[in-house]
Short mmCIF file of C-alpha atoms in Angstrom, two decimals:
data_model
loop_
_atom_site.label_atom_id
_atom_site.label_comp_id
_atom_site.label_asym_id
_atom_site.label_seq_id
_atom_site.Cartn_x
_atom_site.Cartn_y
_atom_site.Cartn_z
CA MET A 1 23.57 -12.38 10.77
CA ASN A 2 22.28 -11.36 14.15
CA VAL A 3 18.57 -11.91 14.18
CA PHE A 4 17.06 -9.82 16.93
CA PRO A 5 19.78 -7.29 17.71
CA GLU A 6 17.57 -4.62 19.30
CA LYS A 7 16.05 -7.07 21.72
CA LEU A 8 19.38 -8.51 22.76
CA ILE A 9 20.85 -5.13 23.58
CA GLU A 10 17.80 -4.25 25.60
CA VAL A 11 18.04 -7.40 27.68
CA ASN A 12 21.80 -7.18 28.10
CA SER A 13 21.65 -3.66 29.44
CA LYS A 14 19.64 -4.73 32.46
CA PRO A 15 21.49 -6.92 34.94
CA HIS A 16 19.42 -9.92 36.02
CA PHE A 17 20.32 -12.52 38.55
CA LEU A 18 18.61 -15.81 38.97
CA PRO A 19 18.92 -17.50 42.35
CA PRO A 20 21.21 -20.54 41.95
CA ALA A 21 18.50 -22.84 43.29
CA ALA A 22 16.10 -21.69 40.57
CA ALA A 23 18.72 -22.28 37.88
CA ASP A 24 19.27 -25.82 39.18
CA ALA A 25 15.57 -26.55 38.82
CA LEU A 26 15.57 -25.74 35.09
CA ARG A 27 15.55 -28.67 32.70
CA LEU A 28 17.78 -27.64 29.85
CA GLU A 29 18.96 -30.97 28.43
CA GLN A 30 16.64 -30.85 25.47
CA ALA A 31 17.56 -27.27 24.62
CA LEU A 32 21.27 -28.11 24.80
CA SER A 33 20.93 -31.22 22.68
CA LEU A 34 18.90 -29.27 20.09
CA LEU A 35 21.74 -26.80 19.84
CA SER A 36 24.50 -29.36 19.54
CA GLN A 37 22.47 -31.36 16.98
CA SER A 38 22.09 -28.32 14.79
CA GLY A 39 25.78 -27.55 15.01
CA GLN A 40 25.28 -24.45 17.15
CA GLN A 41 27.76 -23.62 19.86
CA VAL A 42 26.70 -24.71 23.31
CA PRO A 43 27.01 -21.67 25.56
CA ALA A 44 30.29 -21.16 27.37
CA GLY A 45 30.66 -19.88 30.92
CA VAL A 46 29.33 -21.02 34.27
CA GLU A 47 26.45 -23.39 33.71
CA GLY A 48 23.23 -21.94 35.15
CA SER A 49 24.61 -18.41 35.48
CA THR A 50 22.57 -15.56 34.00
CA PRO A 51 25.05 -14.82 31.17
CA TRP A 52 25.10 -18.53 30.35
CA LEU A 53 21.30 -18.69 30.29
CA GLN A 54 21.20 -15.55 28.18
CA SER A 55 23.50 -17.04 25.57
CA LEU A 56 21.45 -20.21 25.63
CA ILE A 57 18.29 -18.18 24.93
CA ASP A 58 20.09 -16.20 22.22
CA ALA A 59 21.19 -19.41 20.55
CA LEU A 60 17.64 -20.81 20.70
CA CYS A 61 16.21 -17.58 19.25
CA ASP A 62 18.73 -17.77 16.47
CA LEU A 63 17.87 -21.41 15.85
CA SER A 64 14.15 -20.76 15.70
CA SER A 65 14.57 -18.00 13.15
CA ARG A 66 16.70 -19.95 10.71
CA ASP A 67 15.97 -22.48 8.04
CA GLY A 68 17.59 -25.78 9.05
CA LEU A 69 18.85 -26.78 5.60
CA THR A 70 20.35 -23.51 4.38
CA GLY A 71 20.94 -21.44 7.51
CA LEU A 72 18.99 -18.61 5.87
CA ALA A 73 16.23 -16.72 7.69
CA ASN A 74 13.11 -18.86 7.80
CA ARG A 75 9.57 -17.88 6.91
CA ARG A 76 8.74 -16.68 10.44
CA ASN A 77 11.79 -14.46 10.56
CA PHE A 78 11.01 -13.16 7.07
CA GLU A 79 7.44 -12.23 8.02
CA ASN A 80 8.71 -10.29 11.03
CA ALA A 81 11.30 -8.54 8.91
CA ILE A 82 8.93 -7.58 6.10
CA ALA A 83 6.39 -6.15 8.54
CA ARG A 84 9.14 -4.04 10.15
CA GLU A 85 10.45 -2.95 6.77
CA SER A 86 7.08 -1.87 5.37
CA ASP A 87 6.45 0.17 8.51
CA ARG A 88 9.85 1.74 8.17
CA VAL A 89 9.33 2.62 4.50
CA ALA A 90 5.90 4.07 5.23
CA ARG A 91 7.52 6.46 7.67
CA SER A 92 10.88 7.22 6.11
CA GLY A 93 9.97 7.01 2.43
CA GLU A 94 13.26 5.21 1.74
CA PRO A 95 13.01 2.87 -1.22
CA ALA A 96 13.04 -0.84 -0.33
CA LEU A 97 12.94 -3.72 -2.77
CA LEU A 98 11.43 -7.13 -2.22
CA LEU A 99 12.58 -9.95 -4.47
CA MET A 100 10.77 -13.28 -4.66
CA LEU A 101 12.83 -16.09 -6.19
CA ASP A 102 12.03 -19.59 -7.27
CA ILE A 103 14.29 -22.36 -8.60
CA ASP A 104 13.21 -23.24 -12.16
CA HIS A 105 11.93 -26.77 -12.75
CA PHE A 106 12.92 -27.85 -9.28
CA LYS A 107 10.57 -30.81 -9.37
CA ARG A 108 12.44 -32.09 -12.42
CA ILE A 109 15.76 -31.87 -10.53
CA ASN A 110 14.26 -33.81 -7.65
CA ASP A 111 12.72 -36.43 -9.93
CA HIS A 112 15.83 -36.96 -12.07
CA HIS A 113 18.57 -36.70 -9.45
CA GLY A 114 16.85 -37.49 -6.17
CA HIS A 115 16.11 -35.51 -3.03
CA VAL A 116 19.71 -35.43 -1.85
CA ALA A 117 20.67 -33.63 -5.06
CA GLY A 118 17.62 -31.39 -4.63
CA ASP A 119 18.87 -30.39 -1.18
CA LEU A 120 22.35 -29.69 -2.54
CA VAL A 121 20.83 -27.43 -5.20
CA ILE A 122 18.80 -25.53 -2.59
CA LYS A 123 21.93 -25.06 -0.49
CA ALA A 124 23.98 -23.91 -3.46
CA VAL A 125 21.33 -21.37 -4.45
CA ALA A 126 21.19 -20.13 -0.86
CA ASP A 127 24.96 -19.64 -0.85
CA ALA A 128 24.83 -17.81 -4.17
CA LEU A 129 22.10 -15.48 -2.86
CA ASN A 130 24.08 -14.74 0.29
CA ALA A 131 27.19 -14.03 -1.76
CA THR A 132 25.51 -11.49 -4.04
CA VAL A 133 23.67 -9.23 -1.57
CA ARG A 134 24.78 -6.70 1.02
CA PRO A 135 25.11 -7.66 4.70
CA MET A 136 22.08 -5.49 5.50
CA ASP A 137 19.81 -7.42 3.15
CA LEU A 138 17.73 -10.28 4.50
CA VAL A 139 17.79 -13.52 2.53
CA ALA A 140 15.09 -15.99 3.51
CA ARG A 141 13.92 -19.42 2.45
CA ILE A 142 10.17 -19.14 2.57
CA GLY A 143 9.14 -22.43 1.01
CA GLY A 144 10.53 -25.59 -0.59
CA GLU A 145 12.36 -23.99 -3.50
CA GLU A 146 11.18 -20.44 -2.84
CA PHE A 147 13.32 -17.65 -1.50
CA ALA A 148 12.80 -13.98 -0.73
CA ILE A 149 15.21 -11.12 -0.28
CA ILE A 150 14.43 -7.83 1.41
CA LEU A 151 16.76 -5.04 0.27
CA PRO A 152 16.33 -1.94 2.42
CA ASN A 153 17.38 1.39 1.00
CA CYS A 154 17.80 0.12 -2.55
CA PRO A 155 17.34 2.96 -5.09
CA PRO A 156 14.91 2.12 -7.92
CA ALA A 157 17.63 2.71 -10.50
CA PHE A 158 19.66 -0.19 -9.07
CA GLY A 159 16.84 -2.71 -8.65
CA SER A 160 17.08 -4.56 -11.94
CA ALA A 161 20.89 -4.63 -11.87
CA VAL A 162 20.82 -6.25 -8.41
CA ALA A 163 18.21 -8.81 -9.45
CA GLU A 164 20.09 -9.57 -12.66
CA ARG A 165 23.36 -10.05 -10.78
CA ILE A 166 21.69 -12.60 -8.50
CA ARG A 167 20.13 -14.45 -11.44
CA ALA A 168 23.43 -14.54 -13.38
CA ARG A 169 25.37 -15.77 -10.37
CA VAL A 170 23.02 -18.73 -9.87
CA GLU A 171 23.07 -19.56 -13.57
CA SER A 172 26.86 -19.54 -13.73
CA GLN A 173 27.54 -21.91 -10.85
CA ALA A 174 28.15 -25.61 -11.26
CA ILE A 175 26.80 -27.59 -8.33
CA PRO A 176 28.88 -30.68 -7.51
CA LEU A 177 26.67 -33.68 -6.72
CA VAL A 178 27.63 -36.79 -4.78
CA GLY A 179 29.52 -39.04 -7.18
CA GLY A 180 31.38 -36.35 -9.10
CA GLN A 181 28.51 -35.25 -11.34
CA GLN A 182 27.84 -31.54 -11.75
CA LEU A 183 24.52 -29.83 -12.09
CA GLY A 184 23.43 -26.37 -13.12
CA CYS A 185 20.21 -24.62 -12.26
CA THR A 186 18.48 -21.33 -12.91
CA ILE A 187 16.08 -19.15 -10.97
CA SER A 188 13.26 -16.77 -11.82
CA ILE A 189 13.02 -13.51 -9.90
CA GLY A 190 10.11 -11.14 -9.39
CA GLY A 191 10.45 -7.85 -7.56
CA ALA A 192 8.49 -4.88 -6.32
CA TYR A 193 9.34 -1.78 -4.36
CA ALA A 194 7.52 -1.05 -1.12
CA PRO A 195 4.90 1.62 -1.65
CA GLN A 196 6.44 4.71 -0.15
CA TRP A 197 4.45 6.80 2.28
CA VAL A 198 1.16 5.05 1.79
CA ARG A 199 -0.88 2.68 3.83
CA SER A 200 -0.04 -0.79 2.68
CA THR A 201 0.53 -4.19 4.15
CA PRO A 202 3.29 -6.75 3.81
CA ALA A 203 0.68 -8.96 2.11
CA VAL A 204 0.12 -6.43 -0.68
CA TRP A 205 3.85 -5.97 -1.12
CA MET A 206 4.40 -9.71 -1.37
CA GLU A 207 1.49 -10.07 -3.76
CA ARG A 208 3.01 -7.48 -6.10
CA ALA A 209 6.44 -9.16 -6.05
CA ASP A 210 4.78 -12.55 -6.55
CA LEU A 211 2.90 -11.23 -9.55
CA GLN A 212 6.24 -10.29 -11.12
CA LEU A 213 7.68 -13.72 -10.28
CA TYR A 214 4.68 -15.25 -12.05
CA ARG A 215 5.43 -13.02 -15.04
CA ALA A 216 9.09 -14.12 -15.04
CA LYS A 217 7.98 -17.76 -15.01
CA SER A 218 5.45 -17.34 -17.77
CA GLU A 219 7.87 -15.40 -19.95
CA GLY A 220 10.17 -18.41 -20.02
CA ARG A 221 11.99 -18.59 -16.63
CA ASN A 222 15.66 -17.80 -15.86
CA ARG A 223 14.84 -14.10 -15.94
CA THR A 224 14.09 -11.18 -13.67
CA CYS A 225 10.92 -9.11 -13.78
CA LEU A 226 10.53 -6.02 -11.63
CA GLU A 227 7.24 -4.21 -11.35
CA PRO A 228 7.27 -1.56 -14.02
CA THR A 229 7.19 1.92 -12.59
CA PRO A 230 4.94 3.73 -12.84
CA VAL A 231 1.92 1.43 -12.95
CA SER A 232 -0.10 4.50 -13.83
CA VAL A 233 0.70 4.30 -17.53
CA VAL A 234 -2.36 3.23 -19.53
CA SER A 235 -1.48 1.12 -22.58
CA ALA A 236 -3.10 1.41 -26.02
CA GLU A 237 -4.70 -2.00 -25.43
CA GLU A 238 -6.28 -0.81 -22.20
CA LYS A 239 -7.55 2.35 -23.86
CA GLY A 240 -8.97 0.34 -26.75
CA LEU A 241 -11.10 -1.71 -24.39
CA LEU A 242 -12.00 1.30 -22.28
CA PHE A 243 -13.51 3.12 -25.27
CA ALA A 244 -15.02 0.09 -26.91
CA SER A 245 -18.54 1.05 -25.88
CA SER A 246 -21.02 2.43 -28.36
CA ILE A 247 -21.47 5.65 -26.34
CA PHE A 248 -18.03 6.74 -27.46
CA GLY A 249 -18.66 5.69 -31.04
CA GLU A 250 -21.64 8.02 -31.25
CA ASP A 251 -20.30 11.04 -29.49
CA LEU A 252 -16.58 11.20 -29.82
CA SER A 253 -15.04 9.28 -32.68
CA MET B 718 -1.76 0.08 8.85
CA ASN B 719 -1.00 3.50 10.19
CA THR B 720 -4.63 4.55 9.94
CA PRO B 721 -5.67 5.93 13.29
CA VAL B 722 -8.22 4.02 15.34
CA ALA B 723 -10.11 5.64 18.19
CA PRO B 724 -12.51 3.95 20.58
CA GLY B 725 -16.19 4.87 20.50
CA ARG B 726 -17.16 7.24 17.75
CA ARG B 727 -15.17 6.79 14.64
CA ALA B 728 -15.78 8.61 11.41
CA ARG B 729 -15.88 6.72 8.15
CA ILE B 730 -13.21 8.41 6.05
CA THR B 731 -14.09 8.71 2.37
CA ALA B 732 -11.45 10.02 -0.02
CA ILE B 733 -12.93 11.75 -3.03
CA THR B 734 -10.51 11.74 -5.88
CA SER B 735 -10.37 11.79 -9.66
CA GLY B 736 -7.61 11.11 -12.11
CA LYS B 737 -8.24 14.28 -14.05
CA GLY B 738 -8.91 17.73 -12.67
CA GLY B 739 -11.95 19.77 -13.53
CA VAL B 740 -14.48 16.96 -13.28
CA GLY B 741 -16.45 18.62 -10.49
CA LYS B 742 -14.81 16.84 -7.59
CA THR B 743 -14.85 19.74 -5.17
CA PHE B 744 -18.37 20.81 -6.17
CA LEU B 745 -19.57 17.25 -5.57
CA SER B 746 -17.70 16.97 -2.25
CA ALA B 747 -19.47 20.05 -0.91
CA ASN B 748 -22.91 18.99 -2.13
CA LEU B 749 -22.48 15.36 -1.05
CA ALA B 750 -21.50 16.66 2.40
CA THR B 751 -24.71 18.71 2.47
CA ALA B 752 -26.80 15.69 1.48
CA LEU B 753 -25.08 13.47 4.06
CA ALA B 754 -25.57 16.09 6.77
CA ARG B 755 -29.28 16.29 5.90
CA GLN B 756 -29.45 12.52 6.21
CA GLY B 757 -28.24 12.88 9.79
CA GLU B 758 -24.49 12.42 9.58
CA LYS B 759 -22.07 14.72 11.35
CA VAL B 760 -19.77 15.50 8.43
CA LEU B 761 -16.39 17.16 8.05
CA VAL B 762 -14.98 18.04 4.65
CA LEU B 763 -11.22 18.23 4.77
CA ASP B 764 -9.73 20.21 1.95
CA ALA B 765 -6.83 17.94 1.21
CA ASP B 766 -6.05 19.45 -2.17
CA LEU B 767 -3.08 21.08 -0.55
CA GLY B 768 -1.47 22.72 -3.54
CA LEU B 769 -4.53 23.95 -5.41
CA ALA B 770 -7.34 24.16 -2.94
CA ASN B 771 -10.59 25.69 -4.13
CA LEU B 772 -13.19 24.43 -1.70
CA ASP B 773 -13.18 27.93 -0.24
CA VAL B 774 -14.31 29.29 -3.62
CA VAL B 775 -17.08 26.72 -3.96
CA LEU B 776 -18.36 27.48 -0.47
CA ASN B 777 -17.69 31.21 -0.66
CA LEU B 778 -15.85 30.98 2.65
CA PHE B 779 -12.60 32.79 3.12
CA PRO B 780 -11.63 32.26 6.75
CA LYS B 781 -8.70 33.92 8.48
CA ILE B 782 -7.69 30.69 10.19
CA THR B 783 -6.96 27.66 8.01
CA LEU B 784 -5.23 24.30 8.03
CA HIS B 785 -2.07 26.19 7.20
CA ASP B 786 -2.19 27.86 10.63
CA VAL B 787 -2.74 24.50 12.27
CA PHE B 788 0.29 23.07 10.47
CA THR B 789 2.46 25.97 11.51
CA GLY B 790 1.17 25.81 15.08
CA LYS B 791 -0.27 29.34 15.06
CA HIS B 792 -3.80 28.16 15.79
CA THR B 793 -5.48 25.09 17.17
CA LEU B 794 -7.42 22.63 15.08
CA GLU B 795 -10.66 23.66 16.84
CA GLU B 796 -10.17 27.24 15.67
CA ALA B 797 -9.75 26.19 12.06
CA ILE B 798 -12.87 23.99 11.81
CA LEU B 799 -15.74 26.08 10.43
CA GLU B 800 -19.42 25.59 9.94
CA ALA B 801 -20.22 25.53 6.21
CA PRO B 802 -23.57 26.74 4.83
CA GLY B 803 -24.73 23.18 4.09
CA GLY B 804 -24.81 22.14 7.76
CA PHE B 805 -21.48 20.38 7.81
CA SER B 806 -18.04 21.28 9.13
CA VAL B 807 -15.13 22.16 6.97
CA LEU B 808 -11.39 22.42 7.36
CA LEU B 809 -9.97 24.59 4.59
CA ALA B 810 -6.42 24.41 3.35
CA GLY B 811 -5.86 28.12 2.81
CA SER B 812 -3.67 29.80 0.28
CA GLY B 813 -0.47 29.33 2.28
CA MET B 814 -0.58 25.65 1.50
CA VAL B 815 1.43 25.83 -1.71
CA GLU B 816 4.49 24.99 0.34
CA TYR B 817 2.79 21.73 1.36
CA SER B 818 2.19 20.52 -2.16
CA ARG B 819 5.24 18.32 -1.78
CA LEU B 820 5.05 15.35 0.49
CA THR B 821 7.72 15.90 3.07
CA PRO B 822 7.84 13.87 6.29
CA GLU B 823 6.45 16.95 8.11
CA VAL B 824 3.41 17.17 5.82
CA ARG B 825 2.72 13.47 6.36
CA GLU B 826 2.96 13.74 10.12
CA GLN B 827 0.76 16.83 10.14
CA LEU B 828 -1.92 15.25 7.96
CA VAL B 829 -2.05 12.06 10.02
CA ASP B 830 -2.15 14.13 13.18
CA VAL B 831 -5.11 16.21 11.94
CA VAL B 832 -7.02 13.16 10.71
CA GLN B 833 -6.40 11.35 13.99
CA LYS B 834 -7.81 14.26 15.95
CA VAL B 835 -11.00 14.68 13.90
CA VAL B 836 -11.88 11.00 13.51
CA PRO B 837 -13.46 10.56 16.95
CA ARG B 838 -15.55 13.69 16.53
CA PHE B 839 -17.49 13.05 13.30
CA ASP B 840 -19.49 10.33 11.59
CA ARG B 841 -17.99 10.99 8.22
CA ILE B 842 -14.92 12.70 6.90
CA LEU B 843 -14.76 13.56 3.22
CA LEU B 844 -11.19 14.06 2.04
CA ASP B 845 -11.36 16.30 -0.99
CA THR B 846 -8.03 15.35 -2.55
CA GLY B 847 -6.25 16.89 -5.45
CA ALA B 848 -6.50 15.50 -8.96
CA GLY B 849 -3.93 13.17 -10.42
CA ILE B 850 -1.80 10.57 -8.71
CA SER B 851 0.91 12.64 -7.11
CA ASP B 852 2.40 11.34 -3.90
CA VAL B 853 0.37 13.82 -1.83
CA VAL B 854 -2.87 12.56 -3.36
CA LEU B 855 -1.91 8.92 -2.94
CA TYR B 856 -0.86 9.51 0.62
CA THR B 857 -4.09 11.33 1.45
CA VAL B 858 -6.14 8.57 -0.13
CA SER B 859 -4.19 6.01 1.90
CA LEU B 860 -5.57 7.56 5.08
CA ALA B 861 -9.16 6.85 4.01
CA ASP B 862 -11.34 3.84 4.70
CA GLU B 863 -12.92 4.01 1.27
CA VAL B 864 -12.34 5.73 -2.05
CA LEU B 865 -14.82 7.48 -4.29
CA ILE B 866 -13.60 8.22 -7.80
CA VAL B 867 -15.30 10.99 -9.72
CA ALA B 868 -15.19 10.70 -13.51
CA THR B 869 -16.97 12.24 -16.44
CA PRO B 870 -17.80 10.49 -19.74
CA GLU B 871 -14.92 12.27 -21.44
CA PRO B 872 -12.22 9.86 -22.67
CA THR B 873 -9.42 11.78 -20.93
CA SER B 874 -11.27 11.70 -17.61
CA LEU B 875 -11.98 7.98 -18.01
CA THR B 876 -8.38 7.18 -18.83
CA ASP B 877 -7.15 9.05 -15.78
CA ALA B 878 -9.82 7.49 -13.55
CA TYR B 879 -8.73 4.07 -14.79
CA ALA B 880 -5.05 4.86 -14.12
CA THR B 881 -5.96 5.96 -10.59
CA ILE B 882 -7.94 2.77 -9.96
CA LYS B 883 -5.01 0.72 -11.20
CA VAL B 884 -2.52 2.48 -8.94
CA LEU B 885 -4.80 2.27 -5.89
CA ALA B 886 -5.50 -1.42 -6.48
CA THR B 887 -1.88 -2.39 -6.94
CA THR B 888 -0.09 -0.13 -4.49
CA GLN B 889 -2.68 0.19 -1.72
CA GLY B 890 -4.48 -3.11 -2.07
CA ARG B 891 -7.80 -1.38 -2.67
CA ARG B 892 -10.38 -3.92 -3.78
CA ASP B 893 -13.61 -1.95 -3.47
CA ILE B 894 -13.62 1.39 -5.23
CA ARG B 895 -16.70 3.53 -5.64
CA VAL B 896 -17.45 5.38 -8.83
CA LEU B 897 -19.56 8.51 -9.29
CA VAL B 898 -20.04 9.73 -12.84
CA ASN B 899 -20.56 13.44 -13.29
CA GLN B 900 -21.88 15.36 -16.30
CA VAL B 901 -23.70 12.51 -18.00
CA SER B 902 -25.72 13.51 -21.06
CA LYS B 903 -28.31 10.75 -20.92
CA PRO B 904 -29.70 8.53 -18.18
CA GLY B 905 -27.86 5.24 -17.79
CA GLU B 906 -24.61 6.57 -19.17
CA GLY B 907 -22.99 6.46 -15.72
CA ARG B 908 -23.70 2.76 -15.32
CA ILE B 909 -22.29 2.05 -18.77
CA ILE B 910 -19.14 3.95 -17.84
CA ARG B 911 -18.76 2.00 -14.61
CA GLY B 912 -19.25 -1.22 -16.56
CA GLN B 913 -16.67 -0.14 -19.07
CA LEU B 914 -14.12 0.63 -16.34
CA GLN B 915 -14.91 -2.67 -14.62
CA GLN B 916 -14.36 -4.57 -17.85
CA VAL B 917 -10.88 -3.11 -18.36
CA VAL B 918 -10.02 -3.65 -14.69
CA ASP B 919 -11.15 -7.30 -14.93
CA ARG B 920 -9.00 -7.81 -17.96
CA PHE B 921 -5.84 -5.90 -17.05
CA VAL B 922 -5.72 -5.29 -13.29
CA SER B 923 -7.45 -8.12 -11.43
CA PRO B 924 -5.59 -11.09 -13.01
CA GLY B 925 -2.77 -11.89 -10.62
CA LEU B 926 -4.46 -10.26 -7.64
CA GLU B 927 -5.83 -12.73 -5.14
CA VAL B 928 -9.06 -10.78 -4.75
CA PRO B 929 -10.43 -9.00 -7.83
CA VAL B 930 -11.12 -5.27 -7.84
CA LYS B 931 -14.79 -4.38 -7.64
CA LEU B 932 -16.07 -1.02 -8.82
CA GLU B 933 -19.25 0.02 -7.12
CA PHE B 934 -21.59 2.40 -8.92
CA VAL B 935 -22.60 5.20 -6.58
CA GLY B 936 -24.51 7.34 -9.05
CA GLU B 937 -24.60 9.62 -12.03
CA VAL B 938 -25.14 13.37 -12.04
CA PRO B 939 -26.61 14.78 -15.26
CA ILE B 940 -25.39 17.82 -17.13
CA ASP B 941 -27.70 20.44 -15.69
CA PRO B 942 -27.66 24.24 -16.17
CA SER B 943 -28.59 24.64 -12.51
CA VAL B 944 -25.08 23.44 -11.57
CA ARG B 945 -23.53 26.29 -13.47
CA GLU B 946 -25.97 28.68 -11.88
CA ALA B 947 -25.14 27.52 -8.35
CA VAL B 948 -21.41 27.66 -8.99
CA LYS B 949 -21.69 31.19 -10.37
CA LYS B 950 -23.67 32.31 -7.32
CA ARG B 951 -21.14 30.48 -5.14
CA GLN B 952 -23.91 28.61 -3.44
CA LEU B 953 -24.52 24.99 -2.73
CA LEU B 954 -26.72 23.42 -5.38
CA LEU B 955 -28.70 21.64 -2.68
CA ASP B 956 -29.45 25.01 -1.06
CA CYS B 957 -30.32 27.18 -4.05
CA LEU B 958 -31.82 24.67 -6.48
CA PRO B 959 -32.75 21.61 -4.44
CA GLY B 960 -35.35 20.42 -6.92
CA SER B 961 -32.98 20.31 -9.89
CA ALA B 962 -32.12 17.01 -11.52
CA ALA B 963 -28.46 17.34 -10.52
CA ALA B 964 -29.35 18.04 -6.86
CA GLN B 965 -31.64 15.01 -6.77
CA ALA B 966 -28.88 12.88 -8.27
CA VAL B 967 -26.41 14.05 -5.60
CA ILE B 968 -28.90 13.18 -2.85
CA ALA B 969 -29.37 9.71 -4.35
CA ALA B 970 -25.58 9.25 -4.52
CA ALA B 971 -25.23 10.28 -0.85
CA THR B 972 -27.85 7.68 0.10
CA ARG B 973 -25.94 4.98 -1.78
CA LEU B 974 -22.69 6.12 -0.17
CA ARG B 975 -24.23 5.44 3.25
CA ALA B 976 -25.34 1.93 2.36
#
């Protein structure tokens, strides 16, 4: 996944030349060793040339926007993306779904099988998420065992099917541990659509999806809960409390 | 996020909405604007009830140039802003607005554009929105700094006011919502109604939100024959019967709105 495509094109379209002497003065050892440590390709081409420096910067940008363990977008990248997406939805009115996911009983996995196994589980879940979404969707690891997926242009009718597919995929996979043992895990998913055409913030959107994740957890985990649409329906319980006052008893019952 | 910000003077934008129609929203908008203007604010009432506008009927103003002409580019915004009898300015939707009752990208752009242009020129903008929670209403409300919900003690009005509060809290992150109760039959009823709404919100809406939703009581307007009289005469209540109980209640509500 290319992380900042617009910016790269913009920079590439303008030719820049750095005087060779200036390039020599740059200290790039640390940047290069960071890249090779993280398994990224060290830029090819003439060392110190502008294209070489550009690919070095691109690689560093990519590195700083990814989660080290899973290779997914990291929290910083996710926050950028969700801000862009809520702006886009506010203007275009296209439906966009945000899913918040959490590995069930992750602490138990860590406690029983150790942190190495915990990391393997996180990686396996990350792979499963990547395998079940479209290339245009952004999958991010936003906390220890927490993930988020932004699905642009996802019609409301498809939302629960998509979430359910992701949940089922994670549930069905056996994760091989070191030493031949296999482990299964499940995830809970909460989701909410971006409010179309209204002033909102990424924080509100995330809060709504989080609320659904909380609901999925409290309803027993290993399930998906999307925000019911419309929220405008008033339940019998709500009405009961609304009219509980004596003023209605006197005048209207 | 897309709310316009202008340096210097910047109007406080108050959306006046109600779940249910026919609760006196437009009547209250016009009279609140009069009270606010008398308290020294430079006020514009924007008739944002695009499909079913009737602010013109309440004010007995039937201008040739309306918001419709601004949207179609036939006239400038300045030409469409009128002086209303109550000492405030008004921007009327006009009958041609039926075609704008759906929220197309053009309508959104036009509305934002109009709001952006008037914000630096007034102290207060009252957005008289339509009833219900259609996308046009929600979008209009989203342009406002604060929301005033008008309800009556009728169960249907309360249910719809509650639904509106719920939608605004969850989809727009509104945490402070003002409540004005119209047509109360005895003093104190408005406060009870606000309390009742707050109780249901505390129980069913706020749990799960990081900051709870707070309903602020702005006032109660009693059932008063003088209201009917003013409406029939197509005059502002504050002009024709300023001493009536309802007029006094509107003035008190305007004062609380400014706090």
